[in-house]
Amino acid sequence: MDPILLSRIQFALTAGYHWIFVPASIGMAFMVFLLWTMAAITNEKQWHKAAKFFSKWLGIFFVLGVPTGIVMEFEFGANWSQYSVFVGSIFGPPLMLEGLFAFALESTFLGVLLFGMDRLPRAITWISSFFVFIGSSLSGLWILIANSWQQTPTGYIIQNGRAELTDFMGAVFNPLLVSQYTHTINSAILTGAYIVAAVGAYYLLKKRHVQVARSAVAIGVVVLAISAVIQLYPTGHAEGQVIAKYQPTKLAADEGLFKTEKGAPMIIFGIVDEKNQEVKAAIGIPKLLSWLSFGDWNAEVMGLHDAARYVWYEQVLNNPNFASEKDRKEFIETLMKAHGVDPNAPDANEQMVKVLEEALPVAFMFYAYRVMIGLGTLFILIGLIGVLLLLLGKLYDARWFLKVLVVTVPLPWLASEAGWFTHEVGRMPWMVWGMVTTNTGVSPNVSATHVLITLIGFVVVYSVLFYIWLHFVRKLIREGPEPVEGDVTAKPTPAVSVAGGGQ
């Protein structure tokens, strides 16, 4: 058993599981704020009941998201100690600031919202919902500052065997931050909108809580349509251009591009043959990849081998952020030895190019990327159809569309997970682009047996947590929102206590 592979699997499991709750929490925080805003503006009971109901949903997602996220921070020290030592002075401050400011703000006002919405004035409740959204957005910002820095590192110098911060603002506003942050937060908003719309659609199909359900479906499909378009352009397009410039191996793997091409096509679908380095039965749009990546229909897009050469020779060997030539030499030698390459071999550099080229699972990247893009396109279609039906006054009676919303509610999570796996697997073998690989970042004294035991433990615990989460979701759906006076189809039900899990 390979401890590096097992540690990667363990982190992928914990990060992927954590990501079930993160976009839902951030997205629901935005939707809850919108619902409380509508309740304040209209002073109509159905908006107030909807806001209270979906605030409970937000509480459930938040409660499950916190412990699953904390686990990953422990893994940095346990499984990836060498990585933590190398980037600790840069990676640590954003995580500290996230806990001190964003998480504290979000959790405090979420408590005020959940336990005070029946006791406090509505103005205080609205303010609480606003700060919950701000807190969740700031939490995402600090985490993505750390993540985007790993993808496009700036504001540092390498000396004494580690990266040291030289320009805090330069590190914060690295090339990827703005596009990655807006793309990720917008994805979360899309997820939240989908949840609200799907829950409302479910109640309309069951002819229960009709007034609240209509409000939920209406606001859900409007936000869904807007966020789905924004996800494609400008946020997705902007992030793609940054990746094309700074992470050419990731772009090549995403597109199944093995050979460098001018006027490269955008492949819609095909069958990846990694052995023969080609995409068979490819269906694509001529020159579109070149235009999307560089704004030029005839621009040259590097294939995987040329991209790996560029990364090694230009971004690693010619990295200007070494304190001295001694630091550069020691760094390169350590990197080579970690991947079984003799630094004194005449073809050592070419061997490292091969390491970078072979580290990427092109087929996985190619298909995962198309899952993300395909579902994103579907969300635009569903959102626009929903808005059209709303404008025509047919939304609430279009049972076929309401069924589509209910059946497809898991898809935003699938799209988000596919996007993150593409994003993270696409930087392999780098943990920090051009500096730390999985081989140099892993803990040297953690055995495969230890990792396997904890991995099995995580699977068991996470399975239990997922069951508990499903239990509360079913309970909320079964009991529904509080009845609105005059809604003859609404069934009075006791309220759900998120904190205690009872009535």
JSON list of N, CA and C in Angstrom, two decimals, residues 211-279:
[
{"chain": "A", "resi": 211, "resn": "GLN", "atom": "N", "xyz": [-49.07, 28.52, -0.84]},
{"chain": "A", "resi": 211, "resn": "GLN", "atom": "CA", "xyz": [-48.62, 29.91, -0.91]},
{"chain": "A", "resi": 211, "resn": "GLN", "atom": "C", "xyz": [-47.11, 30.03, -0.69]},
{"chain": "A", "resi": 212, "resn": "VAL", "atom": "N", "xyz": [-46.61, 29.34, 0.30]},
{"chain": "A", "resi": 212, "resn": "VAL", "atom": "CA", "xyz": [-45.18, 29.33, 0.55]},
{"chain": "A", "resi": 212, "resn": "VAL", "atom": "C", "xyz": [-44.44, 28.68, -0.61]},
{"chain": "A", "resi": 213, "resn": "ALA", "atom": "N", "xyz": [-45.00, 27.60, -1.13]},
{"chain": "A", "resi": 213, "resn": "ALA", "atom": "CA", "xyz": [-44.37, 26.89, -2.24]},
{"chain": "A", "resi": 213, "resn": "ALA", "atom": "C", "xyz": [-44.27, 27.76, -3.49]},
{"chain": "A", "resi": 214, "resn": "ARG", "atom": "N", "xyz": [-45.30, 28.52, -3.77]},
{"chain": "A", "resi": 214, "resn": "ARG", "atom": "CA", "xyz": [-45.25, 29.41, -4.93]},
{"chain": "A", "resi": 214, "resn": "ARG", "atom": "C", "xyz": [-44.16, 30.46, -4.78]},
{"chain": "A", "resi": 215, "resn": "SER", "atom": "N", "xyz": [-44.05, 31.01, -3.59]},
{"chain": "A", "resi": 215, "resn": "SER", "atom": "CA", "xyz": [-43.00, 32.00, -3.34]},
{"chain": "A", "resi": 215, "resn": "SER", "atom": "C", "xyz": [-41.62, 31.37, -3.54]},
{"chain": "A", "resi": 216, "resn": "ALA", "atom": "N", "xyz": [-41.44, 30.16, -3.04]},
{"chain": "A", "resi": 216, "resn": "ALA", "atom": "CA", "xyz": [-40.14, 29.49, -3.13]},
{"chain": "A", "resi": 216, "resn": "ALA", "atom": "C", "xyz": [-39.78, 29.18, -4.58]},
{"chain": "A", "resi": 217, "resn": "VAL", "atom": "N", "xyz": [-40.73, 28.63, -5.33]},
{"chain": "A", "resi": 217, "resn": "VAL", "atom": "CA", "xyz": [-40.46, 28.29, -6.72]},
{"chain": "A", "resi": 217, "resn": "VAL", "atom": "C", "xyz": [-40.15, 29.54, -7.54]},
{"chain": "A", "resi": 218, "resn": "ALA", "atom": "N", "xyz": [-40.93, 30.60, -7.33]},
{"chain": "A", "resi": 218, "resn": "ALA", "atom": "CA", "xyz": [-40.75, 31.82, -8.10]},
{"chain": "A", "resi": 218, "resn": "ALA", "atom": "C", "xyz": [-39.36, 32.42, -7.89]},
{"chain": "A", "resi": 219, "resn": "ILE", "atom": "N", "xyz": [-38.98, 32.64, -6.63]},
{"chain": "A", "resi": 219, "resn": "ILE", "atom": "CA", "xyz": [-37.68, 33.25, -6.36]},
{"chain": "A", "resi": 219, "resn": "ILE", "atom": "C", "xyz": [-36.55, 32.30, -6.71]},
{"chain": "A", "resi": 220, "resn": "GLY", "atom": "N", "xyz": [-36.79, 30.99, -6.55]},
{"chain": "A", "resi": 220, "resn": "GLY", "atom": "CA", "xyz": [-35.77, 30.00, -6.86]},
{"chain": "A", "resi": 220, "resn": "GLY", "atom": "C", "xyz": [-35.41, 29.97, -8.34]},
{"chain": "A", "resi": 221, "resn": "VAL", "atom": "N", "xyz": [-36.41, 29.94, -9.23]},
{"chain": "A", "resi": 221, "resn": "VAL", "atom": "CA", "xyz": [-36.11, 29.84, -10.66]},
{"chain": "A", "resi": 221, "resn": "VAL", "atom": "C", "xyz": [-35.50, 31.14, -11.19]},
{"chain": "A", "resi": 222, "resn": "VAL", "atom": "N", "xyz": [-35.89, 32.28, -10.63]},
{"chain": "A", "resi": 222, "resn": "VAL", "atom": "CA", "xyz": [-35.31, 33.55, -11.08]},
{"chain": "A", "resi": 222, "resn": "VAL", "atom": "C", "xyz": [-33.82, 33.60, -10.74]},
{"chain": "A", "resi": 223, "resn": "VAL", "atom": "N", "xyz": [-33.49, 33.26, -9.49]},
{"chain": "A", "resi": 223, "resn": "VAL", "atom": "CA", "xyz": [-32.08, 33.26, -9.08]},
{"chain": "A", "resi": 223, "resn": "VAL", "atom": "C", "xyz": [-31.31, 32.18, -9.83]},
{"chain": "A", "resi": 224, "resn": "LEU", "atom": "N", "xyz": [-31.94, 31.04, -10.05]},
{"chain": "A", "resi": 224, "resn": "LEU", "atom": "CA", "xyz": [-31.30, 29.96, -10.81]},
{"chain": "A", "resi": 224, "resn": "LEU", "atom": "C", "xyz": [-30.94, 30.42, -12.21]},
{"chain": "A", "resi": 225, "resn": "ALA", "atom": "N", "xyz": [-31.86, 31.06, -12.90]},
{"chain": "A", "resi": 225, "resn": "ALA", "atom": "CA", "xyz": [-31.61, 31.50, -14.27]},
{"chain": "A", "resi": 225, "resn": "ALA", "atom": "C", "xyz": [-30.45, 32.50, -14.32]},
{"chain": "A", "resi": 226, "resn": "ILE", "atom": "N", "xyz": [-30.46, 33.46, -13.41]},
{"chain": "A", "resi": 226, "resn": "ILE", "atom": "CA", "xyz": [-29.41, 34.48, -13.40]},
{"chain": "A", "resi": 226, "resn": "ILE", "atom": "C", "xyz": [-28.05, 33.88, -13.07]},
{"chain": "A", "resi": 227, "resn": "SER", "atom": "N", "xyz": [-28.01, 33.08, -12.01]},
{"chain": "A", "resi": 227, "resn": "SER", "atom": "CA", "xyz": [-26.73, 32.50, -11.58]},
{"chain": "A", "resi": 227, "resn": "SER", "atom": "C", "xyz": [-26.19, 31.50, -12.60]},
{"chain": "A", "resi": 228, "resn": "ALA", "atom": "N", "xyz": [-27.05, 30.77, -13.28]},
{"chain": "A", "resi": 228, "resn": "ALA", "atom": "CA", "xyz": [-26.60, 29.80, -14.28]},
{"chain": "A", "resi": 228, "resn": "ALA", "atom": "C", "xyz": [-25.90, 30.49, -15.44]},
{"chain": "A", "resi": 229, "resn": "VAL", "atom": "N", "xyz": [-26.44, 31.61, -15.87]},
{"chain": "A", "resi": 229, "resn": "VAL", "atom": "CA", "xyz": [-25.80, 32.38, -16.95]},
{"chain": "A", "resi": 229, "resn": "VAL", "atom": "C", "xyz": [-24.47, 32.95, -16.48]},
{"chain": "A", "resi": 230, "resn": "ILE", "atom": "N", "xyz": [-24.46, 33.52, -15.27]},
{"chain": "A", "resi": 230, "resn": "ILE", "atom": "CA", "xyz": [-23.22, 34.10, -14.73]},
{"chain": "A", "resi": 230, "resn": "ILE", "atom": "C", "xyz": [-22.15, 33.04, -14.56]},
{"chain": "A", "resi": 231, "resn": "GLN", "atom": "N", "xyz": [-22.57, 31.82, -14.23]},
{"chain": "A", "resi": 231, "resn": "GLN", "atom": "CA", "xyz": [-21.61, 30.74, -14.04]},
{"chain": "A", "resi": 231, "resn": "GLN", "atom": "C", "xyz": [-20.84, 30.44, -15.32]},
{"chain": "A", "resi": 232, "resn": "LEU", "atom": "N", "xyz": [-21.52, 30.56, -16.44]},
{"chain": "A", "resi": 232, "resn": "LEU", "atom": "CA", "xyz": [-20.86, 30.35, -17.73]},
{"chain": "A", "resi": 232, "resn": "LEU", "atom": "C", "xyz": [-20.04, 31.57, -18.11]},
{"chain": "A", "resi": 233, "resn": "TYR", "atom": "N", "xyz": [-20.67, 32.73, -18.06]},
{"chain": "A", "resi": 233, "resn": "TYR", "atom": "CA", "xyz": [-20.00, 33.98, -18.41]},
{"chain": "A", "resi": 233, "resn": "TYR", "atom": "C", "xyz": [-20.53, 35.09, -17.52]},
{"chain": "A", "resi": 234, "resn": "PRO", "atom": "N", "xyz": [-19.66, 35.84, -16.85]},
{"chain": "A", "resi": 234, "resn": "PRO", "atom": "CA", "xyz": [-18.23, 35.94, -17.10]},
{"chain": "A", "resi": 234, "resn": "PRO", "atom": "C", "xyz": [-17.34, 35.08, -16.20]},
{"chain": "A", "resi": 235, "resn": "THR", "atom": "N", "xyz": [-17.89, 34.48, -15.10]},
{"chain": "A", "resi": 235, "resn": "THR", "atom": "CA", "xyz": [-17.00, 33.88, -14.11]},
{"chain": "A", "resi": 235, "resn": "THR", "atom": "C", "xyz": [-16.26, 32.65, -14.63]},
{"chain": "A", "resi": 236, "resn": "GLY", "atom": "N", "xyz": [-16.98, 31.74, -15.29]},
{"chain": "A", "resi": 236, "resn": "GLY", "atom": "CA", "xyz": [-16.34, 30.54, -15.81]},
{"chain": "A", "resi": 236, "resn": "GLY", "atom": "C", "xyz": [-15.34, 30.86, -16.91]},
{"chain": "A", "resi": 237, "resn": "HIS", "atom": "N", "xyz": [-15.70, 31.76, -17.79]},
{"chain": "A", "resi": 237, "resn": "HIS", "atom": "CA", "xyz": [-14.81, 32.16, -18.88]},
{"chain": "A", "resi": 237, "resn": "HIS", "atom": "C", "xyz": [-13.54, 32.80, -18.33]},
{"chain": "A", "resi": 238, "resn": "ALA", "atom": "N", "xyz": [-13.69, 33.67, -17.33]},
{"chain": "A", "resi": 238, "resn": "ALA", "atom": "CA", "xyz": [-12.53, 34.35, -16.75]},
{"chain": "A", "resi": 238, "resn": "ALA", "atom": "C", "xyz": [-11.58, 33.36, -16.07]},
{"chain": "A", "resi": 239, "resn": "GLU", "atom": "N", "xyz": [-12.14, 32.40, -15.34]},
{"chain": "A", "resi": 239, "resn": "GLU", "atom": "CA", "xyz": [-11.28, 31.41, -14.69]},
{"chain": "A", "resi": 239, "resn": "GLU", "atom": "C", "xyz": [-10.57, 30.54, -15.71]},
{"chain": "A", "resi": 240, "resn": "GLY", "atom": "N", "xyz": [-11.26, 30.20, -16.79]},
{"chain": "A", "resi": 240, "resn": "GLY", "atom": "CA", "xyz": [-10.64, 29.41, -17.85]},
{"chain": "A", "resi": 240, "resn": "GLY", "atom": "C", "xyz": [-9.45, 30.12, -18.48]},
{"chain": "A", "resi": 241, "resn": "GLN", "atom": "N", "xyz": [-9.53, 31.44, -18.66]},
{"chain": "A", "resi": 241, "resn": "GLN", "atom": "CA", "xyz": [-8.44, 32.19, -19.25]},
{"chain": "A", "resi": 241, "resn": "GLN", "atom": "C", "xyz": [-7.23, 32.24, -18.32]},
{"chain": "A", "resi": 242, "resn": "VAL", "atom": "N", "xyz": [-7.48, 32.33, -17.00]},
{"chain": "A", "resi": 242, "resn": "VAL", "atom": "CA", "xyz": [-6.37, 32.32, -16.05]},
{"chain": "A", "resi": 242, "resn": "VAL", "atom": "C", "xyz": [-5.67, 30.96, -16.07]},
{"chain": "A", "resi": 243, "resn": "ILE", "atom": "N", "xyz": [-6.45, 29.89, -16.11]},
{"chain": "A", "resi": 243, "resn": "ILE", "atom": "CA", "xyz": [-5.89, 28.54, -16.17]},
{"chain": "A", "resi": 243, "resn": "ILE", "atom": "C", "xyz": [-5.07, 28.35, -17.44]},
{"chain": "A", "resi": 244, "resn": "ALA", "atom": "N", "xyz": [-5.58, 28.85, -18.56]},
{"chain": "A", "resi": 244, "resn": "ALA", "atom": "CA", "xyz": [-4.85, 28.73, -19.83]},
{"chain": "A", "resi": 244, "resn": "ALA", "atom": "C", "xyz": [-3.49, 29.40, -19.75]},
{"chain": "A", "resi": 245, "resn": "LYS", "atom": "N", "xyz": [-3.42, 30.51, -19.04]},
{"chain": "A", "resi": 245, "resn": "LYS", "atom": "CA", "xyz": [-2.17, 31.27, -18.95]},
{"chain": "A", "resi": 245, "resn": "LYS", "atom": "C", "xyz": [-1.20, 30.70, -17.94]},
{"chain": "A", "resi": 246, "resn": "TYR", "atom": "N", "xyz": [-1.69, 30.27, -16.78]},
{"chain": "A", "resi": 246, "resn": "TYR", "atom": "CA", "xyz": [-0.80, 29.88, -15.69]},
{"chain": "A", "resi": 246, "resn": "TYR", "atom": "C", "xyz": [-0.72, 28.38, -15.46]},
{"chain": "A", "resi": 247, "resn": "GLN", "atom": "N", "xyz": [-1.69, 27.60, -15.92]},
{"chain": "A", "resi": 247, "resn": "GLN", "atom": "CA", "xyz": [-1.69, 26.16, -15.69]},
{"chain": "A", "resi": 247, "resn": "GLN", "atom": "C", "xyz": [-1.98, 25.41, -16.99]},
{"chain": "A", "resi": 248, "resn": "PRO", "atom": "N", "xyz": [-1.05, 25.47, -17.93]},
{"chain": "A", "resi": 248, "resn": "PRO", "atom": "CA", "xyz": [-1.31, 24.89, -19.26]},
{"chain": "A", "resi": 248, "resn": "PRO", "atom": "C", "xyz": [-1.50, 23.38, -19.26]},
{"chain": "A", "resi": 249, "resn": "THR", "atom": "N", "xyz": [-0.88, 22.67, -18.30]},
{"chain": "A", "resi": 249, "resn": "THR", "atom": "CA", "xyz": [-1.09, 21.21, -18.26]},
{"chain": "A", "resi": 249, "resn": "THR", "atom": "C", "xyz": [-2.53, 20.88, -17.87]},
{"chain": "A", "resi": 250, "resn": "LYS", "atom": "N", "xyz": [-3.09, 21.68, -16.97]},
{"chain": "A", "resi": 250, "resn": "LYS", "atom": "CA", "xyz": [-4.49, 21.48, -16.59]},
{"chain": "A", "resi": 250, "resn": "LYS", "atom": "C", "xyz": [-5.41, 21.70, -17.78]},
{"chain": "A", "resi": 251, "resn": "LEU", "atom": "N", "xyz": [-5.17, 22.76, -18.53]},
{"chain": "A", "resi": 251, "resn": "LEU", "atom": "CA", "xyz": [-5.99, 23.04, -19.70]},
{"chain": "A", "resi": 251, "resn": "LEU", "atom": "C", "xyz": [-5.88, 21.91, -20.72]},
{"chain": "A", "resi": 252, "resn": "ALA", "atom": "N", "xyz": [-4.66, 21.43, -20.95]},
{"chain": "A", "resi": 252, "resn": "ALA", "atom": "CA", "xyz": [-4.47, 20.35, -21.93]},
{"chain": "A", "resi": 252, "resn": "ALA", "atom": "C", "xyz": [-5.21, 19.08, -21.51]},
{"chain": "A", "resi": 253, "resn": "ALA", "atom": "N", "xyz": [-5.17, 18.76, -20.22]},
{"chain": "A", "resi": 253, "resn": "ALA", "atom": "CA", "xyz": [-5.87, 17.57, -19.74]},
{"chain": "A", "resi": 253, "resn": "ALA", "atom": "C", "xyz": [-7.38, 17.75, -19.81]},
{"chain": "A", "resi": 254, "resn": "ASP", "atom": "N", "xyz": [-7.88, 18.93, -19.42]},
{"chain": "A", "resi": 254, "resn": "ASP", "atom": "CA", "xyz": [-9.31, 19.21, -19.50]},
{"chain": "A", "resi": 254, "resn": "ASP", "atom": "C", "xyz": [-9.84, 19.00, -20.91]},
{"chain": "A", "resi": 255, "resn": "GLU", "atom": "N", "xyz": [-9.06, 19.39, -21.88]},
{"chain": "A", "resi": 255, "resn": "GLU", "atom": "CA", "xyz": [-9.51, 19.36, -23.27]},
{"chain": "A", "resi": 255, "resn": "GLU", "atom": "C", "xyz": [-9.04, 18.14, -24.04]},
{"chain": "A", "resi": 256, "resn": "GLY", "atom": "N", "xyz": [-8.30, 17.23, -23.38]},
{"chain": "A", "resi": 256, "resn": "GLY", "atom": "CA", "xyz": [-7.79, 16.06, -24.08]},
{"chain": "A", "resi": 256, "resn": "GLY", "atom": "C", "xyz": [-6.86, 16.44, -25.21]},
{"chain": "A", "resi": 257, "resn": "LEU", "atom": "N", "xyz": [-6.10, 17.51, -25.01]},
{"chain": "A", "resi": 257, "resn": "LEU", "atom": "CA", "xyz": [-5.22, 18.04, -26.06]},
{"chain": "A", "resi": 257, "resn": "LEU", "atom": "C", "xyz": [-3.81, 17.50, -25.84]},
{"chain": "A", "resi": 258, "resn": "PHE", "atom": "N", "xyz": [-3.43, 16.51, -26.60]},
{"chain": "A", "resi": 258, "resn": "PHE", "atom": "CA", "xyz": [-2.11, 15.91, -26.45]},
{"chain": "A", "resi": 258, "resn": "PHE", "atom": "C", "xyz": [-1.05, 16.61, -27.28]},
{"chain": "A", "resi": 259, "resn": "LYS", "atom": "N", "xyz": [-1.47, 17.19, -28.40]},
{"chain": "A", "resi": 259, "resn": "LYS", "atom": "CA", "xyz": [-0.52, 17.85, -29.30]},
{"chain": "A", "resi": 259, "resn": "LYS", "atom": "C", "xyz": [-0.85, 19.34, -29.40]},
{"chain": "A", "resi": 260, "resn": "THR", "atom": "N", "xyz": [0.20, 20.14, -29.49]},
{"chain": "A", "resi": 260, "resn": "THR", "atom": "CA", "xyz": [0.03, 21.59, -29.61]},
{"chain": "A", "resi": 260, "resn": "THR", "atom": "C", "xyz": [-0.65, 21.93, -30.93]},
{"chain": "A", "resi": 261, "resn": "GLU", "atom": "N", "xyz": [-1.63, 22.83, -30.86]},
{"chain": "A", "resi": 261, "resn": "GLU", "atom": "CA", "xyz": [-2.37, 23.21, -32.07]},
{"chain": "A", "resi": 261, "resn": "GLU", "atom": "C", "xyz": [-2.59, 24.72, -32.11]},
{"chain": "A", "resi": 262, "resn": "LYS", "atom": "N", "xyz": [-2.54, 25.25, -33.31]},
{"chain": "A", "resi": 262, "resn": "LYS", "atom": "CA", "xyz": [-3.00, 26.61, -33.54]},
{"chain": "A", "resi": 262, "resn": "LYS", "atom": "C", "xyz": [-4.44, 26.54, -34.01]},
{"chain": "A", "resi": 263, "resn": "GLY", "atom": "N", "xyz": [-5.26, 27.43, -33.52]},
{"chain": "A", "resi": 263, "resn": "GLY", "atom": "CA", "xyz": [-6.68, 27.35, -33.85]},
{"chain": "A", "resi": 263, "resn": "GLY", "atom": "C", "xyz": [-7.28, 26.06, -33.31]},
{"chain": "A", "resi": 264, "resn": "ALA", "atom": "N", "xyz": [-7.00, 25.75, -32.02]},
{"chain": "A", "resi": 264, "resn": "ALA", "atom": "CA", "xyz": [-7.43, 24.47, -31.43]},
{"chain": "A", "resi": 264, "resn": "ALA", "atom": "C", "xyz": [-8.95, 24.42, -31.27]},
{"chain": "A", "resi": 265, "resn": "PRO", "atom": "N", "xyz": [-9.55, 23.27, -31.59]},
{"chain": "A", "resi": 265, "resn": "PRO", "atom": "CA", "xyz": [-11.01, 23.15, -31.46]},
{"chain": "A", "resi": 265, "resn": "PRO", "atom": "C", "xyz": [-11.44, 22.90, -30.02]},
{"chain": "A", "resi": 266, "resn": "MET", "atom": "N", "xyz": [-12.66, 23.24, -29.74]},
{"chain": "A", "resi": 266, "resn": "MET", "atom": "CA", "xyz": [-13.28, 22.91, -28.45]},
{"chain": "A", "resi": 266, "resn": "MET", "atom": "C", "xyz": [-14.05, 21.61, -28.64]},
{"chain": "A", "resi": 267, "resn": "ILE", "atom": "N", "xyz": [-13.57, 20.54, -28.01]},
{"chain": "A", "resi": 267, "resn": "ILE", "atom": "CA", "xyz": [-14.22, 19.23, -28.17]},
{"chain": "A", "resi": 267, "resn": "ILE", "atom": "C", "xyz": [-15.42, 19.14, -27.25]},
{"chain": "A", "resi": 268, "resn": "ILE", "atom": "N", "xyz": [-16.58, 18.93, -27.85]},
{"chain": "A", "resi": 268, "resn": "ILE", "atom": "CA", "xyz": [-17.81, 18.79, -27.07]},
{"chain": "A", "resi": 268, "resn": "ILE", "atom": "C", "xyz": [-17.85, 17.43, -26.40]},
{"chain": "A", "resi": 269, "resn": "PHE", "atom": "N", "xyz": [-17.52, 16.41, -27.17]},
{"chain": "A", "resi": 269, "resn": "PHE", "atom": "CA", "xyz": [-17.48, 15.06, -26.62]},
{"chain": "A", "resi": 269, "resn": "PHE", "atom": "C", "xyz": [-16.58, 14.19, -27.48]},
{"chain": "A", "resi": 270, "resn": "GLY", "atom": "N", "xyz": [-16.02, 13.16, -26.84]},
{"chain": "A", "resi": 270, "resn": "GLY", "atom": "CA", "xyz": [-15.17, 12.21, -27.54]},
{"chain": "A", "resi": 270, "resn": "GLY", "atom": "C", "xyz": [-14.75, 11.12, -26.58]},
{"chain": "A", "resi": 271, "resn": "ILE", "atom": "N", "xyz": [-13.98, 10.18, -27.08]},
{"chain": "A", "resi": 271, "resn": "ILE", "atom": "CA", "xyz": [-13.49, 9.06, -26.27]},
{"chain": "A", "resi": 271, "resn": "ILE", "atom": "C", "xyz": [-11.98, 9.19, -26.15]},
{"chain": "A", "resi": 272, "resn": "VAL", "atom": "N", "xyz": [-11.50, 9.37, -24.92]},
{"chain": "A", "resi": 272, "resn": "VAL", "atom": "CA", "xyz": [-10.07, 9.60, -24.69]},
{"chain": "A", "resi": 272, "resn": "VAL", "atom": "C", "xyz": [-9.31, 8.28, -24.75]},
{"chain": "A", "resi": 273, "resn": "ASP", "atom": "N", "xyz": [-8.27, 8.26, -25.55]},
{"chain": "A", "resi": 273, "resn": "ASP", "atom": "CA", "xyz": [-7.37, 7.11, -25.65]},
{"chain": "A", "resi": 273, "resn": "ASP", "atom": "C", "xyz": [-6.00, 7.58, -25.16]},
{"chain": "A", "resi": 274, "resn": "GLU", "atom": "N", "xyz": [-5.73, 7.40, -23.88]},
{"chain": "A", "resi": 274, "resn": "GLU", "atom": "CA", "xyz": [-4.48, 7.90, -23.32]},
{"chain": "A", "resi": 274, "resn": "GLU", "atom": "C", "xyz": [-3.27, 7.15, -23.86]},
{"chain": "A", "resi": 275, "resn": "LYS", "atom": "N", "xyz": [-3.45, 5.88, -24.17]},
{"chain": "A", "resi": 275, "resn": "LYS", "atom": "CA", "xyz": [-2.33, 5.08, -24.67]},
{"chain": "A", "resi": 275, "resn": "LYS", "atom": "C", "xyz": [-1.82, 5.63, -25.99]},
{"chain": "A", "resi": 276, "resn": "ASN", "atom": "N", "xyz": [-2.73, 5.93, -26.89]},
{"chain": "A", "resi": 276, "resn": "ASN", "atom": "CA", "xyz": [-2.33, 6.47, -28.20]},
{"chain": "A", "resi": 276, "resn": "ASN", "atom": "C", "xyz": [-2.36, 7.99, -28.25]},
{"chain": "A", "resi": 277, "resn": "GLN", "atom": "N", "xyz": [-2.67, 8.61, -27.12]},
{"chain": "A", "resi": 277, "resn": "GLN", "atom": "CA", "xyz": [-2.69, 10.06, -26.98]},
{"chain": "A", "resi": 277, "resn": "GLN", "atom": "C", "xyz": [-3.55, 10.73, -28.06]},
{"chain": "A", "resi": 278, "resn": "GLU", "atom": "N", "xyz": [-4.82, 10.38, -28.01]},
{"chain": "A", "resi": 278, "resn": "GLU", "atom": "CA", "xyz": [-5.77, 11.00, -28.93]},
{"chain": "A", "resi": 278, "resn": "GLU", "atom": "C", "xyz": [-7.18, 10.91, -28.37]},
{"chain": "A", "resi": 279, "resn": "VAL", "atom": "N", "xyz": [-8.06, 11.72, -28.91]},
{"chain": "A", "resi": 279, "resn": "VAL", "atom": "CA", "xyz": [-9.47, 11.67, -28.56]},
{"chain": "A", "resi": 279, "resn": "VAL", "atom": "C", "xyz": [-10.22, 11.15, -29.78]}
]
